[in-house]
Amino acid sequence: MLKVLVFMPVLGAAAVAVLPARRALPLWQLTMLFALAALAYVGWLAARFDPAGAAIQMLDSRAWNARLGTYFALGVDGISLAMLLLTALLSLVAVLVSRRMEAGARLYFVLVLLLESAMFGVFTARDWSLFYVFWEATLLPLFFLIDRLGGPNRQKAALNFFLYTLGGSVFMLVALLFLYDAAPGHSFAMADMAEGGRGLPLPTQLLIFAGLFIGFGVKMPVFPLHGWLPLAHVEAPSPVSILLSGVLLKMGAYGLIRAAETLPAALLATQDWLAILALISLLYGGILAWRQQDLKAMVAYSSISHMGVVLLGIATLNVTGLTGAVFQMVAHGLSAGTLFLIVGLLYQRTHSRDLADYHSLLGQAPRFAFFIAFALLAAIGLPGSAGFIAELHALLGGFVRWGGWVLLLGLAMLIGAAYSLRVIGRLCLPGPAMVLADMTRTETSAAAILCAALLLLGLWPAPLLDLVAGSVGQLSRLFGS
């Protein structure tokens, strides 16, 4: 079943590549068809998933290279299924708002579908070698999406992103080879590597975890491994920024969770250091976002801050904190996706991302004003939004582990509130009259989908909490929680 999901977008990319169409609209319609099919299929998989059942479900494992111990193994647990739902939804939204794509439309839609396939592969792989292949497979579509279709500084941004991520991947590959040597029977299967990794002495576990953390930390990104993020976000086409911030950053956090399953002693030994890095990322990203005039750069730096909440939740190693980390991964994907969507649409109309150029949106373009205000408030954890549920869990989990020190998280939230309210205030302040067409029905539908998901998860979080509860509980038991 999971093979169908992983390779469905590849089939769509092949169909788009050979479709005899001179206009972009048929290409967009065909891409939308496959994006809708992928979302419907993930929804069907979620309906079949039993949260109280086996830890890994829908497992399909076939020998890939028996001599090397590699397997084409796919499977899902509650955490990976939540990421699949997020990936399918954001991919659909990214395609939906690409309706006006004209220049390079065929290449663009092919690359987006190939990227979706690789992201599905990362979240379903149950073999570390297969995980690594899909992880690297996300690099090429993203590189060309930024390099060929991005902004004025696109070549520098694409090369920066590629080198940063590839450099982190080298450390990750070396760490995986050490784990492979320790695994029973020299296997890359995640279960076998976890069994071998847990039996390693602490110094060896720490060395291996350092390599994995660099690889995953670059993608999250964690301070000081974040250097590629702002430029890549600013120069990437806005629909690509939706996927980059909404899904690609979550791949790093997801990999870190899998590393925690494999090297529990290393996580316990570095728990406090991870929390310190998380708090630095929270404050650093928030302060830089506060100082930005470029709206897209502001959202990019705010992502560093919000992913700090994810790292803090993982570092707690208890049920509440880990639940908050997974919930924040979903909540941030939805809120950041909405913000990049709105900022990108504004840029299409005005060719400016400078906050000073916008006044009185509430009167001129009320849909724009509503959706960007809603997304900013949801991003800072307004009660009733998904971000509130996520940050509350992370805060409570951190308080159980570190007590009053976790109140520093509250300071970071205040900084987030400061820059969010500054932007909202600017949009509502009177100023020179703007000639700005409001959002179209297609664009409104895309933003409404994401905002509805944020509101639904904020008011009724039980389905997502139940989905991840079994996987989070099993992970926390490795650390005595």
Coordinates of C-alpha atoms in Angstrom, one line a residue, residues 99-457:
R99 CA -2.3 28.0 -11.1
R100 CA -0.7 31.2 -12.6
M101 CA 2.6 29.5 -13.2
E102 CA 3.5 30.1 -16.8
A103 CA 7.3 30.3 -17.4
G104 CA 8.8 26.9 -17.0
A105 CA 5.5 25.4 -15.9
R106 CA 6.3 21.8 -17.1
L107 CA 9.6 21.7 -15.3
Y108 CA 8.1 23.2 -12.2
F109 CA 5.2 20.7 -11.8
V110 CA 7.4 17.7 -12.6
L111 CA 9.9 18.8 -9.9
V112 CA 7.1 19.5 -7.3
L113 CA 5.7 16.0 -7.8
L114 CA 9.2 14.4 -7.6
L115 CA 9.8 16.3 -4.4
E116 CA 6.5 15.1 -3.0
S117 CA 7.5 11.5 -3.8
A118 CA 10.8 11.8 -2.0
M119 CA 9.2 13.4 1.1
F120 CA 6.7 10.5 1.3
G121 CA 9.7 8.1 1.0
V122 CA 11.5 9.8 4.0
F123 CA 8.5 9.4 6.3
T124 CA 7.7 5.8 5.3
A125 CA 11.3 4.3 5.1
R126 CA 12.0 1.6 7.7
D127 CA 15.6 1.0 6.5
W128 CA 18.3 3.6 7.1
S129 CA 19.9 3.2 3.7
L130 CA 16.5 3.7 2.0
F131 CA 15.9 6.7 4.3
Y132 CA 19.2 8.2 3.2
V133 CA 18.4 7.7 -0.5
F134 CA 15.0 9.5 -0.1
W135 CA 16.6 12.1 2.1
E136 CA 19.2 12.9 -0.6
A137 CA 16.5 12.6 -3.3
T138 CA 14.8 15.8 -2.0
L139 CA 17.9 17.8 -2.7
L140 CA 17.8 17.7 -6.5
P141 CA 14.2 18.9 -7.1
L142 CA 14.6 21.6 -4.5
F143 CA 17.9 22.7 -6.0
F144 CA 16.5 23.2 -9.5
L145 CA 13.2 24.7 -8.2
I146 CA 15.2 27.4 -6.5
D147 CA 18.0 27.7 -9.1
R148 CA 15.7 27.8 -12.2
L149 CA 12.6 29.5 -10.9
G150 CA 13.6 31.5 -7.9
G151 CA 14.3 35.2 -7.3
P152 CA 17.3 37.4 -8.3
N153 CA 19.7 35.7 -5.9
R154 CA 18.5 32.2 -6.8
Q155 CA 21.8 30.7 -7.8
K156 CA 23.5 31.7 -4.6
A157 CA 20.5 30.5 -2.5
A158 CA 20.3 27.2 -4.3
L159 CA 24.1 26.5 -4.0
N160 CA 24.0 27.5 -0.4
F161 CA 21.1 25.2 0.4
F162 CA 22.7 22.3 -1.5
L163 CA 26.1 22.6 0.1
Y164 CA 24.8 23.0 3.6
T165 CA 22.4 20.0 3.4
L166 CA 24.9 17.8 1.5
G167 CA 27.6 18.7 4.1
G168 CA 25.3 17.7 6.9
S169 CA 24.4 14.5 5.1
V170 CA 28.1 13.4 5.0
F171 CA 28.2 13.4 8.8
M172 CA 24.9 11.5 8.9
L173 CA 26.2 8.9 6.4
V174 CA 29.4 8.3 8.4
A175 CA 27.3 7.9 11.6
L176 CA 25.0 5.4 9.9
L177 CA 28.0 3.3 8.7
F178 CA 29.1 3.1 12.4
L179 CA 25.6 1.9 13.3
Y180 CA 25.7 -0.6 10.5
D181 CA 28.8 -2.1 11.8
A182 CA 27.2 -2.5 15.3
A183 CA 23.9 -3.9 14.0
P184 CA 23.3 -7.7 14.3
G185 CA 24.1 -9.3 11.0
H186 CA 25.2 -6.0 9.5
S187 CA 21.8 -4.7 8.5
F188 CA 20.5 -1.2 7.7
A189 CA 17.0 -2.1 8.9
M190 CA 15.9 0.4 11.5
A191 CA 14.9 -2.3 14.0
D192 CA 18.2 -4.0 13.7
M193 CA 20.2 -0.8 13.9
A194 CA 18.2 0.2 17.0
E195 CA 19.0 -3.1 18.6
G196 CA 22.7 -2.7 17.9
G197 CA 22.8 1.0 18.8
R198 CA 21.3 0.5 22.2
G199 CA 24.0 -2.0 23.1
L200 CA 26.9 0.3 22.3
P201 CA 28.9 2.0 25.0
L202 CA 28.0 5.6 25.8
P203 CA 31.1 7.2 24.2
T204 CA 30.4 5.4 20.9
Q205 CA 26.7 6.4 21.1
L206 CA 27.6 10.0 21.6
L207 CA 30.0 10.0 18.7
I208 CA 27.3 8.5 16.4
F209 CA 24.6 10.8 17.7
A210 CA 26.8 13.8 17.0
G211 CA 27.0 12.9 13.3
L212 CA 23.3 12.3 13.1
F213 CA 22.5 15.5 14.9
I214 CA 24.6 17.6 12.5
G215 CA 22.8 16.1 9.5
F216 CA 19.3 16.5 11.0
G217 CA 20.1 19.8 12.7
V218 CA 21.0 21.5 9.4
K219 CA 17.6 20.5 8.0
M220 CA 15.6 21.6 11.0
P221 CA 17.4 24.0 11.3
V222 CA 19.0 24.4 14.7
F223 CA 21.3 27.3 15.7
P224 CA 24.1 27.6 14.5
L225 CA 23.4 25.3 11.5
H226 CA 20.7 27.6 10.1
G227 CA 22.8 29.6 7.6
W228 CA 21.1 28.3 4.5
L229 CA 17.5 29.0 5.6
P230 CA 16.8 32.7 5.2
L231 CA 18.3 33.1 1.7
A232 CA 16.7 29.9 0.4
H233 CA 13.3 31.0 1.7
V234 CA 13.5 34.5 0.3
E235 CA 14.7 33.4 -3.2
A236 CA 12.5 30.2 -3.6
P237 CA 9.1 30.5 -5.4
S238 CA 6.5 31.0 -2.7
P239 CA 4.7 27.6 -3.3
V240 CA 8.2 26.0 -2.8
S241 CA 8.7 28.0 0.4
I242 CA 5.4 26.4 1.6
L243 CA 6.9 22.9 1.2
L244 CA 10.4 24.0 2.4
S245 CA 9.2 25.4 5.7
G246 CA 6.1 23.2 6.1
V247 CA 7.6 19.8 5.4
L248 CA 11.4 19.9 4.7
L249 CA 12.2 21.3 8.1
K250 CA 10.1 18.6 9.7
M251 CA 12.2 15.9 8.1
G252 CA 15.1 17.0 10.3
A253 CA 12.9 16.8 13.5
Y254 CA 11.5 13.4 12.3
G255 CA 15.0 12.0 11.8
L256 CA 16.0 13.2 15.2
I257 CA 13.1 11.3 16.7
R258 CA 14.2 8.2 14.9
A259 CA 17.8 8.8 16.2
A260 CA 16.4 9.0 19.7
E261 CA 14.9 5.5 19.3
T262 CA 18.2 4.2 18.1
L263 CA 20.6 5.8 20.6
P264 CA 18.6 6.4 23.8
A265 CA 21.7 6.6 26.1
A266 CA 23.1 9.4 24.0
L267 CA 19.9 11.4 24.2
L268 CA 19.8 11.0 27.9
A269 CA 23.4 12.2 28.2
T270 CA 22.8 15.2 25.9
Q271 CA 19.3 16.1 27.1
D272 CA 20.2 19.4 28.8
W273 CA 22.5 20.5 26.0
L274 CA 19.7 20.0 23.5
A275 CA 17.4 22.1 25.7
I276 CA 20.0 24.9 25.7
L277 CA 20.3 24.8 21.9
A278 CA 16.5 24.8 21.7
L279 CA 16.2 27.9 23.9
I280 CA 19.0 29.7 22.0
S281 CA 17.2 28.9 18.7
L282 CA 13.9 30.2 20.2
L283 CA 15.4 33.5 21.2
Y284 CA 17.7 34.0 18.3
G285 CA 15.1 33.3 15.6
G286 CA 12.5 35.4 17.4
I287 CA 14.8 38.4 17.8
L288 CA 16.0 38.3 14.2
A289 CA 12.4 37.9 13.0
W290 CA 11.4 41.0 15.1
R291 CA 14.1 43.1 13.3
Q292 CA 13.1 42.2 9.7
Q293 CA 11.4 44.5 7.3
D294 CA 11.3 41.9 4.6
L295 CA 8.1 39.9 5.2
K296 CA 9.5 36.6 3.8
A297 CA 12.7 36.9 5.8
M298 CA 10.6 37.5 8.9
V299 CA 8.7 34.3 8.4
A300 CA 11.9 32.4 7.6
Y301 CA 13.6 33.5 10.9
S302 CA 10.4 32.8 12.8
S303 CA 10.7 29.2 11.6
I304 CA 14.0 28.9 13.5
S305 CA 12.2 30.0 16.6
H306 CA 9.3 27.7 16.2
M307 CA 11.4 24.7 15.4
G308 CA 13.2 25.4 18.7
V309 CA 9.9 24.4 20.4
V310 CA 10.1 21.1 18.5
L311 CA 13.7 20.5 19.7
L312 CA 12.7 21.4 23.3
G313 CA 9.8 19.0 23.2
I314 CA 12.1 16.2 21.9
A315 CA 14.7 17.0 24.6
T316 CA 12.2 16.5 27.4
L317 CA 12.1 12.8 26.5
N318 CA 8.7 12.5 28.3
V319 CA 5.2 11.8 26.8
T320 CA 3.9 15.3 27.2
G321 CA 7.0 17.0 25.7
L322 CA 7.3 14.6 22.8
T323 CA 3.6 15.0 22.0
G324 CA 4.1 18.7 22.0
A325 CA 7.0 18.3 19.6
V326 CA 5.0 16.3 17.1
F327 CA 2.0 18.6 17.4
Q328 CA 4.2 21.6 16.9
M329 CA 5.6 20.0 13.7
V330 CA 2.1 19.9 12.3
A331 CA 1.0 23.3 13.7
H332 CA 4.1 25.1 12.4
G333 CA 3.8 23.4 9.0
L334 CA 0.2 24.8 8.7
S335 CA 0.9 28.3 10.0
A336 CA 4.2 28.8 8.2
G337 CA 2.6 27.5 5.0
T338 CA -0.2 30.0 5.3
L339 CA 2.2 32.9 5.9
F340 CA 4.4 32.0 2.9
L341 CA 1.3 31.6 0.8
I342 CA 0.0 35.1 1.7
V343 CA 3.4 36.8 1.4
G344 CA 3.9 35.2 -2.0
L345 CA 0.6 36.4 -3.3
L346 CA 1.2 39.9 -2.0
Y347 CA 4.6 39.9 -3.8
Q348 CA 3.0 38.8 -7.1
R349 CA 0.7 41.9 -6.9
T350 CA 3.1 44.5 -5.6
H351 CA 6.6 43.1 -6.3
S352 CA 7.6 44.2 -2.8
R353 CA 8.0 42.3 0.5
D354 CA 8.9 45.5 2.5
L355 CA 6.6 45.9 5.4
A356 CA 6.7 49.7 5.1
D357 CA 5.1 49.4 1.7
Y358 CA 1.8 48.0 3.0
H359 CA -1.0 50.1 4.6
S360 CA -4.7 49.7 5.2
L361 CA -5.0 46.2 3.8
L362 CA -8.1 45.8 5.9
G363 CA -9.9 48.3 3.8
Q364 CA -8.3 47.5 0.4
A365 CA -7.9 43.7 0.6
P366 CA -9.8 42.3 3.6
R367 CA -9.2 38.7 2.7
F368 CA -5.4 39.3 2.7
A369 CA -5.7 41.1 6.0
F370 CA -7.8 38.4 7.6
F371 CA -5.7 35.4 6.6
I372 CA -2.3 36.9 7.4
A373 CA -3.6 38.1 10.8
F374 CA -5.1 34.7 11.6
A375 CA -1.9 32.9 10.6
L376 CA 0.3 35.2 12.7
L377 CA -1.9 34.8 15.7
A378 CA -1.9 31.0 15.2
A379 CA 1.9 31.0 14.9
I380 CA 2.3 32.6 18.3
G381 CA 0.0 30.1 20.0
L382 CA -3.3 31.9 20.3
P383 CA -5.7 29.8 22.4
G384 CA -8.0 28.0 20.0
S385 CA -5.3 27.3 17.4
A386 CA -3.1 24.3 16.9
G387 CA 0.0 26.2 18.0
F388 CA -1.5 26.7 21.5
I389 CA -2.0 23.0 22.0
A390 CA 1.6 22.3 20.8
E391 CA 3.3 24.9 22.9
L392 CA 1.3 24.0 26.0
H393 CA 2.4 20.4 25.8
A394 CA 6.0 21.4 25.2
L395 CA 5.9 23.9 28.1
L396 CA 4.4 21.3 30.5
G397 CA 6.8 18.6 29.4
G398 CA 9.7 21.0 29.9
F399 CA 8.5 22.1 33.3
V400 CA 8.4 18.5 34.5
R401 CA 12.0 18.0 33.4
W402 CA 13.6 21.4 34.1
G403 CA 11.2 23.3 36.3
G404 CA 11.3 27.1 36.2
W405 CA 14.0 27.3 33.6
V406 CA 11.5 26.5 30.9
L407 CA 9.9 29.9 31.6
L408 CA 12.5 31.2 29.1
L409 CA 10.1 29.7 26.5
G410 CA 7.6 32.3 27.6
L411 CA 10.1 35.1 26.8
A412 CA 10.5 33.7 23.3
M413 CA 6.7 33.6 22.9
L414 CA 6.6 37.3 23.9
I415 CA 9.1 38.2 21.2
G416 CA 7.0 36.2 18.7
A417 CA 3.9 38.2 19.8
A418 CA 5.8 41.5 19.4
Y419 CA 6.7 41.0 15.8
S420 CA 3.4 39.4 14.9
L421 CA 1.4 42.3 16.4
R422 CA 3.7 44.8 14.7
V423 CA 2.9 43.3 11.3
I424 CA -0.9 43.1 12.1
G425 CA -0.8 46.7 13.3
R426 CA 1.0 47.9 10.1
L427 CA -1.6 46.2 7.9
C428 CA -4.4 48.0 9.7
L429 CA -2.8 51.4 10.1
P430 CA -4.0 54.2 7.8
G431 CA -1.6 55.3 5.1
P432 CA -1.4 56.0 1.4
A433 CA -4.1 54.4 -0.6
M434 CA -3.0 51.1 -2.2
V435 CA -4.3 49.7 -5.5
L436 CA -4.3 46.0 -4.6
A437 CA -6.5 43.2 -5.9
D438 CA -7.8 41.0 -3.2
M439 CA -7.3 37.2 -3.2
T440 CA -9.1 35.2 -5.9
R441 CA -11.4 32.3 -5.1
T442 CA -8.7 29.8 -5.8
E443 CA -6.2 31.6 -3.5
T444 CA -8.9 32.1 -0.8
S445 CA -9.7 28.3 -0.9
A446 CA -6.0 27.4 -0.5
A447 CA -5.6 29.8 2.5
A448 CA -8.9 28.7 4.0
I449 CA -7.9 25.0 3.9
L450 CA -4.8 25.7 6.0
C451 CA -6.5 28.0 8.4
A452 CA -9.4 25.6 8.9
A453 CA -6.9 22.9 9.7
L454 CA -5.2 25.2 12.3
L455 CA -8.6 26.0 13.9
L456 CA -9.8 22.4 13.8
L457 CA -6.7 21.0 15.5

